[in-house]
């Protein structure tokens, strides 16, 4: 369900902390539109580090695979990336459906190697919010619908104090792709 | 005098291999020439729940035991090194050399990882804040030799001790470049007169839970494969990470005159060596392969050769997206328009990645290939990557004479080494 306990602002603040701890960036330099690679100098290992910090902070499990990999796996080789290593039109349609304007610059024929540079602080914030929105209606431990948060970061059951559990990032991507495919028959 | 020393030729008079493909040089080369894969599901430890469950294991029955100086160190990596060394020093007739202080050792090895039982034992004595050292000492449950087996420098000590080599001893820990770098540095030691003979090479076994899991966490390993044998696919568009293996390669390098004087069989020559650092990032290679270019050019310069003199390249070719692309770019940068005419293949497509062993194993396979006029294939070439457009000797070995070759090794963290090797002509 769409949750309202943790605000977008709070997620962005925590992401900034994770970026500062990992990349030693200047806080003022981190804007929602900042590309982690191009503007903040992140390398591949840094994404693992930042994701790990976000997972610890919010009690979530970030996706280990980018959505393009899931598309290839679910809809066949070549469905997202053509033999020249470029994004297919269908992959771009799906990226835009999933991430909206965050990937506004994308057009057909973009090289897949360019995609990681499109990851911004804003798109990562949205990724965390999407996972938080998988909050179940009721506590999986005691069955009550009484979610609350004390620190604005971790969601707990007001009845039994169990921490909320969320769908893991890879499953969320796959569920979303299945639903979109059923509705729009892209492939 | 200095000039004379600088001209010393360094030849290879012995070689030993133990790899997932075979228990010695001949068996490994023959299997590789048939395009066989040594990769399968890992049985050495429980891989349940891991995204990668495959690797290149060496058959345990092929390995040396733990006698003599090695007895206290029942480590898999050390057993691999010892097995390869036995073949190498046997074929070189190292035992007959009198002046033992003129024989040195240079070994690429990274030490054993702590084992899961080690960690469990320590955990039992951990109270949440600190380890109860009194209890550990009182129970005497943590063997002191564990500490030694974890040290990367123990390999060269054991090698020198067991083979009675009193010359310079060098431990090399430059990750995937270690085996090449050990041979390269040993080559220089002979060339500059520090030793007449060097036992050089490398080996590692990271096929244990603690060693493996680190590579899983950084997502370096292939996790998308239909069958284990298809997972290592260097330069192919569907490559998605490397395959971890274990193995070792050891050569005996020798001053040319020294080798001739004792009538040793000479299997090839080291012509040059170059090393460099990307000085860029820890987990990413330089996007244009700058460090790789520096190492390749340095090896050519050292050998006094021009790019056109090279007829084959043994690629680092790990099967990761990054390495294979940047290695291709580096070769194009150094060799220009001739790059596409030089066959370049990756032994890792069949053997997987043996880390500290890789450079030494690949140098030996390159030498045997020159002797037999066979270029080993890069297997699993099915989907052409438009950015990887060189001649990778796809899928089948090629019968083609070649006299001079390069063997590339580009280590994690941007540590690069390149060996220039030649077929021996009196």
XYZ file of C-alpha atoms in Angstrom:
613
model
C 0.000 0.000 0.000
C 1.051 3.568 -0.519
C 2.600 4.619 2.751
C 2.711 8.157 4.105
C 4.729 7.645 7.299
C 8.073 8.212 5.658
C 8.260 11.333 3.538
C 10.127 11.829 0.312
C 12.088 14.555 2.054
C 13.204 12.134 4.764
C 14.296 9.525 2.197
C 16.282 12.149 0.313
C 17.971 13.260 3.550
C 18.968 9.708 4.404
C 20.194 9.120 0.858
C 22.307 12.264 1.147
C 23.823 10.906 4.362
C 24.627 7.612 2.624
C 26.184 9.437 -0.327
C 28.247 11.674 1.944
C 29.490 8.698 3.969
C 30.354 6.753 0.826
C 31.630 9.403 -1.551
C 32.666 12.121 0.933
C 30.645 14.519 -1.191
C 29.859 18.064 -0.135
C 26.221 18.121 1.008
C 25.492 21.250 -1.026
C 26.588 19.403 -4.194
C 23.909 16.717 -3.846
C 20.753 17.763 -5.692
C 17.890 15.550 -6.804
C 19.100 15.910 -10.379
C 22.747 15.062 -9.561
C 24.034 12.034 -11.462
C 25.913 9.864 -8.992
C 28.517 8.912 -11.577
C 28.838 12.088 -13.622
C 28.335 14.735 -10.929
C 29.375 13.003 -7.720
C 32.118 10.706 -9.008
C 30.649 7.374 -7.894
C 32.210 4.122 -9.125
C 30.511 0.741 -9.318
C 31.509 -0.328 -5.809
C 29.975 2.843 -4.386
C 26.488 1.838 -5.521
C 26.769 -1.389 -3.519
C 27.876 0.648 -0.521
C 25.095 3.242 -0.824
C 22.461 0.561 -1.379
C 23.695 -1.323 1.667
C 23.423 1.788 3.818
C 19.879 2.457 2.574
C 18.909 -1.139 3.297
C 20.187 -0.849 6.859
C 18.461 2.493 7.360
C 15.003 1.638 6.069
C 14.902 -2.144 6.572
C 14.420 -2.725 2.832
C 16.148 -4.877 0.227
C 17.254 -2.952 -2.837
C 17.223 -4.612 -6.247
C 20.463 -6.379 -7.109
C 19.700 -6.276 -10.821
C 18.761 -3.366 -12.985
C 15.328 -3.527 -14.605
C 16.896 -4.034 -18.054
C 18.301 -7.351 -16.840
C 14.858 -8.440 -15.644
C 13.326 -7.516 -19.001
C 15.905 -9.658 -20.807
C 15.278 -12.529 -18.440
C 11.478 -12.376 -18.623
C 10.897 -11.464 -22.252
C 13.895 -13.014 -23.911
C 17.364 -12.111 -25.072
C 17.439 -8.949 -27.107
C 14.171 -7.629 -25.670
C 15.852 -4.768 -23.797
C 19.291 -4.527 -25.363
C 19.892 -5.171 -29.041
C 22.912 -6.873 -30.556
C 24.715 -3.518 -30.737
C 24.429 -2.998 -27.001
C 21.806 -0.299 -27.457
C 18.474 0.058 -25.701
C 15.423 -1.091 -27.632
C 12.391 1.125 -28.112
C 10.386 -1.190 -25.844
C 12.981 -0.950 -23.088
C 12.811 2.827 -23.235
C 9.008 2.747 -23.118
C 9.225 0.607 -19.997
C 11.912 2.746 -18.357
C 9.824 5.846 -18.887
C 6.686 4.135 -17.579
C 8.591 3.008 -14.514
C 10.666 6.052 -13.717
C 8.801 8.876 -15.456
C 10.806 11.981 -16.170
C 13.833 10.756 -14.278
C 14.983 9.096 -17.483
C 13.601 11.853 -19.676
C 16.803 12.069 -21.687
C 16.485 8.546 -22.956
C 15.901 7.891 -26.602
C 16.111 4.789 -28.740
C 19.645 3.735 -29.573
C 21.150 4.911 -26.296
C 24.094 2.716 -25.402
C 23.429 0.474 -22.406
C 26.708 1.625 -20.859
C 25.251 5.135 -20.651
C 22.305 4.028 -18.512
C 24.127 3.969 -15.136
C 25.119 7.603 -15.620
C 21.400 8.436 -15.684
C 20.969 7.316 -12.075
C 20.410 10.437 -9.986
C 19.812 11.138 -6.340
C 16.179 11.723 -7.363
C 15.820 8.345 -9.091
C 17.373 6.564 -6.109
C 15.001 8.355 -3.743
C 12.076 7.226 -5.883
C 13.438 3.670 -5.845
C 13.426 3.638 -2.042
C 9.917 5.136 -1.891
C 8.648 2.454 -4.292
C 9.945 -0.233 -1.960
C 8.442 1.468 1.100
C 5.119 1.563 -0.746
C 5.054 -2.234 -0.657
C 4.190 -1.950 3.036
C 1.559 -4.645 3.676
C -1.907 -3.570 4.851
C -1.520 -5.518 8.055
C 1.358 -6.593 10.243
C 2.580 -10.013 9.137
C 3.292 -10.918 12.778
C 0.075 -10.003 14.608
C -2.353 -9.137 11.795
C -3.204 -5.676 13.083
C -3.269 -2.593 10.835
C -1.489 -0.196 13.120
C 1.689 1.036 11.451
C 3.642 3.879 12.983
C 7.120 5.339 13.011
C 9.023 6.982 15.817
C 12.004 8.244 13.887
C 10.479 8.764 10.438
C 12.759 6.044 9.104
C 11.666 2.621 10.308
C 8.024 1.552 10.234
C 6.873 -0.551 13.168
C 3.662 -2.275 14.181
C 1.938 -0.227 16.892
C 0.485 -3.400 18.404
C 3.357 -5.892 18.487
C 6.362 -3.623 17.732
C 7.535 -5.859 14.870
C 9.364 -4.031 12.092
C 7.471 -3.842 8.816
C 8.654 -6.048 5.970
C 8.748 -4.942 2.357
C 8.939 -6.673 -1.012
C 12.505 -7.076 -2.170
C 13.630 -4.863 -5.017
C 14.138 -7.575 -7.619
C 10.714 -9.108 -6.915
C 9.127 -5.675 -7.120
C 10.656 -5.089 -10.554
C 9.450 -8.477 -11.776
C 5.944 -8.002 -10.352
C 5.727 -4.614 -11.996
C 6.906 -5.935 -15.357
C 4.384 -8.780 -15.210
C 1.539 -6.353 -14.469
C 2.557 -3.914 -17.208
C 2.902 -6.702 -19.730
C -0.562 -8.017 -18.898
C -2.077 -4.576 -19.256
C -0.210 -3.174 -22.228
C 1.077 -6.259 -24.040
C 4.373 -4.591 -24.875
C 6.084 -7.839 -25.856
C 79.799 -4.798 -17.768
C 76.370 -3.312 -17.082
C 75.520 -3.547 -20.727
C 76.553 -7.161 -20.783
C 74.280 -7.955 -17.855
C 71.410 -6.098 -19.483
C 71.756 -8.404 -22.450
C 71.409 -11.610 -20.456
C 68.793 -13.768 -22.113
C 66.263 -15.474 -19.885
C 64.780 -18.800 -20.950
C 62.214 -21.190 -19.525
C 63.597 -24.596 -18.643
C 60.716 -26.034 -16.666
C 56.974 -25.611 -16.286
C 54.272 -27.085 -14.102
C 50.511 -26.697 -14.096
C 47.573 -27.887 -12.109
C 44.216 -26.527 -13.273
C 40.574 -27.589 -13.469
C 41.434 -28.958 -16.912
C 44.327 -31.176 -15.949
C 46.916 -32.367 -13.470
C 49.921 -31.142 -15.472
C 51.010 -29.023 -18.456
C 50.318 -31.638 -21.113
C 46.869 -32.569 -19.893
C 45.794 -28.949 -19.376
C 47.011 -27.902 -22.811
C 45.419 -30.886 -24.585
C 42.043 -30.292 -22.940
C 42.243 -26.580 -23.742
C 43.160 -27.338 -27.352
C 39.971 -29.413 -27.565
C 37.977 -26.449 -26.242
C 36.928 -28.267 -23.044
C 35.538 -26.372 -20.080
C 36.772 -27.076 -16.558
C 33.803 -25.338 -14.963
C 31.066 -27.149 -13.022
C 28.888 -26.827 -9.942
C 30.986 -26.266 -6.805
C 31.143 -29.201 -4.420
C 33.922 -27.881 -2.134
C 31.443 -26.004 0.056
C 27.718 -25.458 0.309
C 26.650 -22.818 -2.200
C 22.917 -22.954 -1.415
C 21.392 -19.490 -1.629
C 24.270 -17.906 -3.542
C 23.559 -16.305 -6.933
C 26.658 -18.040 -8.357
C 27.131 -21.736 -7.624
C 29.804 -22.689 -10.124
C 33.557 -22.708 -10.279
C 36.613 -24.476 -11.638
C 37.698 -27.062 -9.090
C 40.858 -29.095 -9.260
C 40.416 -32.814 -8.606
C 41.666 -33.407 -5.074
C 43.438 -36.632 -6.053
C 45.754 -34.627 -8.329
C 47.218 -32.619 -5.455
C 50.353 -33.183 -3.455
C 49.936 -34.064 0.196
C 51.412 -32.283 3.163
C 54.815 -33.757 3.808
C 58.051 -32.125 4.940
C 58.154 -28.380 5.381
C 54.573 -28.132 4.083
C 53.135 -30.475 6.701
C 51.901 -27.778 9.058
C 50.129 -25.886 6.310
C 47.319 -28.019 4.951
C 46.091 -25.165 2.798
C 44.493 -25.774 -0.581
C 46.302 -22.874 -2.251
C 49.676 -24.091 -1.009
C 48.944 -27.646 -2.166
C 48.176 -26.324 -5.640
C 51.463 -24.410 -5.711
C 53.414 -27.392 -4.476
C 51.889 -29.658 -7.121
C 52.712 -27.279 -9.968
C 56.206 -26.687 -8.555
C 56.960 -30.404 -8.483
C 56.297 -30.740 -12.198
C 58.251 -27.554 -12.975
C 61.382 -28.344 -11.001
C 61.265 -31.971 -12.172
C 61.167 -31.011 -15.835
C 63.930 -28.432 -15.300
C 66.172 -30.803 -13.381
C 66.528 -28.128 -10.695
C 67.996 -30.586 -8.206
C 71.196 -30.948 -10.237
C 72.130 -27.255 -9.950
C 74.981 -26.815 -7.474
C 74.964 -23.152 -6.459
C 71.674 -23.050 -4.575
C 72.192 -19.426 -3.466
C 71.887 -18.447 -7.138
C 68.333 -19.884 -7.317
C 65.542 -17.570 -6.170
C 61.752 -17.813 -5.856
C 59.016 -15.344 -6.799
C 55.471 -16.470 -6.041
C 52.085 -14.834 -6.554
C 49.788 -16.018 -3.777
C 47.285 -14.298 -1.503
C 47.190 -16.555 1.553
C 44.308 -18.640 2.719
C 41.073 -17.072 3.855
C 39.863 -17.697 7.383
C 37.661 -20.781 7.200
C 34.082 -20.985 8.424
C 35.170 -23.280 11.321
C 37.749 -20.591 12.272
C 35.035 -17.974 12.401
C 32.665 -20.235 14.338
C 35.367 -20.991 16.860
C 36.134 -17.339 17.406
C 32.433 -16.544 17.592
C 32.015 -18.992 20.448
C 34.488 -16.915 22.434
C 32.963 -13.541 21.572
C 30.832 -11.970 24.259
C 29.406 -9.161 22.148
C 32.240 -6.748 22.823
C 35.514 -8.600 22.771
C 37.075 -11.996 22.300
C 37.816 -13.876 25.498
C 41.481 -14.518 24.791
C 42.034 -16.219 28.156
C 39.532 -18.899 27.238
C 40.908 -19.330 23.717
C 44.426 -19.670 25.128
C 43.301 -21.998 27.918
C 41.444 -24.274 25.526
C 44.228 -24.043 22.965
C 41.658 -24.418 20.208
C 42.983 -21.896 17.726
C 46.035 -23.360 16.004
C 48.942 -20.962 15.613
C 49.684 -22.382 12.163
C 46.324 -20.977 11.016
C 47.852 -17.551 11.379
C 50.820 -18.563 9.207
C 48.685 -20.232 6.548
C 46.765 -16.963 6.100
C 49.935 -15.030 5.325
C 50.602 -14.498 1.603
C 54.370 -14.652 2.160
C 54.307 -18.213 3.487
C 54.225 -19.665 -0.033
C 57.584 -18.320 -1.079
C 59.156 -19.344 2.243
C 57.913 -22.911 1.874
C 58.964 -23.036 -1.759
C 62.497 -21.827 -0.987
C 62.793 -24.152 2.013
C 61.494 -27.301 0.355
C 63.427 -26.757 -2.886
C 66.557 -25.508 -1.139
C 66.738 -22.228 -3.029
C 68.872 -19.635 -1.245
C 68.567 -16.802 -3.748
C 66.181 -13.807 -3.600
C 62.651 -14.592 -2.376
C 59.758 -12.412 -3.483
C 56.048 -12.575 -2.593
C 53.714 -10.936 -5.074
C 50.169 -9.978 -4.127
C 48.866 -7.995 -7.072
C 45.559 -9.892 -7.355
C 44.851 -11.192 -10.853
C 48.225 -9.904 -12.107
C 50.280 -11.665 -9.414
C 51.293 -14.744 -11.435
C 52.498 -12.636 -14.361
C 54.169 -10.117 -12.160
C 56.041 -12.827 -10.262
C 57.402 -14.185 -13.557
C 58.186 -10.671 -14.809
C 60.045 -9.627 -11.676
C 61.906 -12.947 -11.586
C 62.900 -12.388 -15.230
C 64.370 -9.028 -14.239
C 66.261 -10.522 -11.308
C 68.016 -12.913 -13.673
C 68.572 -10.237 -16.273
C 70.151 -7.877 -13.762
C 72.337 -10.601 -12.321
C 70.685 -11.083 -8.897
C 70.084 -14.751 -9.644
C 70.866 -17.354 -12.331
C 67.675 -19.349 -11.877
C 64.237 -18.396 -10.538
C 61.283 -20.582 -9.596
C 58.394 -18.267 -10.433
C 54.635 -18.305 -10.854
C 51.514 -18.239 -8.771
C 48.466 -20.018 -7.493
C 45.362 -19.480 -5.402
C 42.234 -21.178 -4.246
C 39.353 -18.896 -3.412
C 36.870 -21.754 -3.720
C 35.874 -21.619 -0.075
C 32.949 -19.822 1.490
C 34.787 -16.786 2.842
C 36.906 -16.298 -0.278
C 33.974 -16.742 -2.613
C 31.422 -14.620 -0.803
C 33.427 -11.422 -1.184
C 33.361 -11.766 -4.960
C 29.639 -12.531 -4.788
C 29.027 -9.366 -2.775
C 30.805 -7.135 -5.258
C 28.852 -8.852 -8.059
C 32.003 -9.790 -9.962
C 30.958 -13.394 -10.616
C 28.798 -14.705 -13.418
C 25.305 -15.353 -12.080
C 23.443 -15.887 -15.346
C 24.242 -19.167 -16.994
C 22.213 -21.992 -18.479
C 24.921 -24.515 -17.742
C 28.196 -24.087 -15.842
C 30.343 -24.746 -18.910
C 28.764 -21.780 -20.727
C 29.234 -19.199 -17.967
C 32.751 -18.009 -18.768
C 32.367 -16.283 -22.126
C 35.017 -13.592 -22.498
C 34.302 -10.980 -25.199
C 30.865 -12.495 -25.919
C 27.909 -10.101 -25.697
C 26.178 -12.296 -23.090
C 29.126 -12.316 -20.694
C 28.090 -11.319 -17.202
C 30.976 -11.805 -14.813
C 33.898 -14.119 -14.252
C 33.952 -17.687 -12.980
C 36.099 -18.383 -9.926
C 38.599 -21.197 -10.219
C 41.578 -22.635 -8.462
C 44.915 -23.633 -9.900
C 48.605 -22.910 -10.059
C 51.363 -22.450 -12.594
C 55.103 -22.479 -11.919
C 57.998 -21.970 -14.316
C 61.725 -22.316 -13.907
C 63.413 -19.299 -15.473
C 67.087 -19.485 -16.188
C 69.929 -17.455 -17.586
C 70.405 -18.677 -21.154
C 74.111 -19.472 -20.831
C 73.516 -21.219 -17.515
C 70.842 -23.384 -19.093
C 72.989 -24.214 -22.122
C 75.990 -25.044 -19.969
C 74.064 -27.721 -18.094
C 72.263 -28.962 -21.187
C 68.765 -28.122 -19.966
C 65.810 -28.459 -22.330
C 64.683 -24.955 -23.261
C 60.965 -24.516 -23.927
C 60.826 -20.803 -24.611
C 62.151 -17.394 -23.799
C 60.972 -14.393 -21.818
C 61.652 -11.415 -24.076
C 60.199 -8.570 -22.066
C 58.011 -7.486 -19.195
C 55.962 -4.398 -18.474
C 53.969 -3.387 -15.404
C 51.749 -0.437 -14.590
C 48.907 0.835 -12.423
C 45.653 2.303 -13.700
C 45.800 4.768 -10.793
C 42.093 5.187 -11.369
C 39.620 3.278 -9.180
C 39.539 0.166 -7.048
C 36.759 -1.820 -8.711
C 36.565 -0.231 -12.156
C 39.151 -0.504 -14.873
C 40.203 2.646 -16.649
C 37.497 3.185 -19.313
C 40.052 3.436 -22.106
C 42.411 0.825 -20.696
C 45.154 3.374 -20.141
C 47.046 1.270 -17.594
C 46.794 -1.780 -19.837
C 48.278 0.215 -22.743
C 51.193 1.336 -20.576
C 51.965 -2.250 -19.495
C 51.740 -3.652 -23.048
C 53.924 -0.908 -24.494
C 56.443 -1.332 -21.672
C 56.677 -5.074 -22.369
C 57.253 -4.412 -26.083
C 59.881 -1.771 -25.345
C 61.591 -4.059 -22.875
C 61.735 -6.774 -25.545
C 62.918 -4.258 -28.111
C 60.028 -5.228 -30.356
C 57.473 -3.280 -32.375
C 53.742 -4.074 -32.198
C 53.918 -5.730 -35.621
C 56.372 -8.316 -34.280
C 53.654 -9.846 -32.095
C 51.759 -12.755 -33.622
C 49.478 -13.835 -30.771
C 48.076 -12.337 -27.563
C 46.978 -14.379 -24.582
C 44.275 -12.074 -23.232
C 43.409 -11.418 -19.628
C 39.806 -11.899 -20.894
C 37.911 -12.409 -17.647
C 34.345 -12.461 -19.025
C 33.387 -9.327 -17.118
C 31.727 -6.554 -19.095
C 34.403 -4.053 -18.169
C 37.636 -5.990 -18.588
C 36.883 -7.440 -21.991
C 35.832 -4.098 -23.386
C 38.766 -2.107 -22.007
C 41.255 -4.835 -22.949
C 39.926 -4.710 -26.511
C 40.279 -0.919 -26.515
C 43.826 -1.137 -25.153
C 44.902 -3.659 -27.811
C 43.407 -1.445 -30.525
C 45.194 1.566 -29.094
C 48.598 -0.151 -29.025
C 48.314 -2.157 -32.260
C 46.308 0.322 -34.302
C 45.008 -0.935 -37.616
C 46.804 -4.299 -37.241
C 44.878 -5.128 -34.046
C 42.243 -7.101 -35.938
C 44.871 -9.283 -37.595
C 46.425 -10.489 -34.331
C 44.722 -13.562 -32.868
C 43.903 -12.976 -29.202
C 42.277 -15.582 -26.983
C 41.266 -16.103 -23.381
C 42.156 -19.301 -21.543
C 39.727 -18.197 -18.815
C 36.849 -19.192 -21.094
C 37.836 -22.786 -20.284
C 39.715 -22.599 -16.992
C 37.916 -19.752 -15.245
C 39.839 -17.248 -13.158
C 42.448 -18.607 -10.765
C 43.407 -15.111 -9.467
C 47.074 -15.340 -8.411
C 47.563 -18.383 -10.625
C 46.051 -16.960 -13.801
C 49.025 -15.036 -15.178
C 51.428 -17.932 -14.662
C 49.045 -20.562 -16.065
C 48.384 -18.410 -19.125
C 52.082 -17.689 -19.699
C 52.782 -21.436 -19.673
C 49.911 -22.212 -22.062
C 51.227 -19.450 -24.338
C 54.695 -21.045 -24.352
C 53.347 -24.540 -25.051
C 51.157 -23.050 -27.786
C 54.205 -21.543 -29.507
C 56.102 -24.830 -29.222
C 53.223 -26.746 -30.803
C 52.057 -24.012 -33.198
C 48.578 -24.093 -31.677
C 46.563 -21.050 -30.670
C 44.096 -22.008 -27.950
C 40.488 -20.943 -28.511
C 38.161 -18.620 -26.630
C 35.145 -20.865 -26.154
C 31.487 -19.839 -25.741
C 31.626 -17.312 -28.568
C 27.964 -17.226 -29.583
C 26.746 -13.649 -29.521
C 29.022 -11.101 -31.130
C 29.574 -7.962 -29.077
C 29.966 -5.130 -31.598
C 32.396 -3.414 -29.242
C 34.588 -6.500 -28.985
C 35.547 -6.928 -32.623
C 38.994 -8.530 -32.608
C 39.963 -12.063 -33.665
C 39.356 -13.978 -30.422
C 40.096 -17.411 -31.980
C 36.439 -18.320 -31.469
C 35.470 -21.790 -30.223
C 38.121 -23.863 -31.951
C 41.888 -23.988 -31.571
C 43.882 -22.864 -34.578
C 46.935 -24.557 -36.039
C 49.198 -21.616 -36.806
C 52.899 -21.094 -36.216
C 53.756 -18.076 -34.082
C 57.074 -16.917 -32.732
C 56.382 -14.050 -30.376
C 53.416 -13.495 -28.076
C 52.134 -11.328 -25.267
C 50.355 -12.541 -22.149
C 48.194 -9.913 -20.460
C 47.163 -9.808 -16.811
C 45.139 -6.945 -15.407
C 44.509 -7.125 -11.697
C 41.730 -5.882 -9.506
C 42.423 -2.320 -8.466
C 44.222 -1.541 -11.716
C 47.428 -3.559 -11.292
C 48.670 -4.529 -14.725
C 51.387 -6.829 -16.010
C 52.294 -7.939 -19.506
C 54.830 -10.601 -20.462
C 56.407 -10.814 -23.880
C 57.293 -14.426 -24.653
C 59.111 -16.028 -27.561
C 59.630 -19.404 -29.131
C 63.170 -20.525 -28.496
C 65.735 -20.547 -31.290
C 69.245 -21.449 -30.094
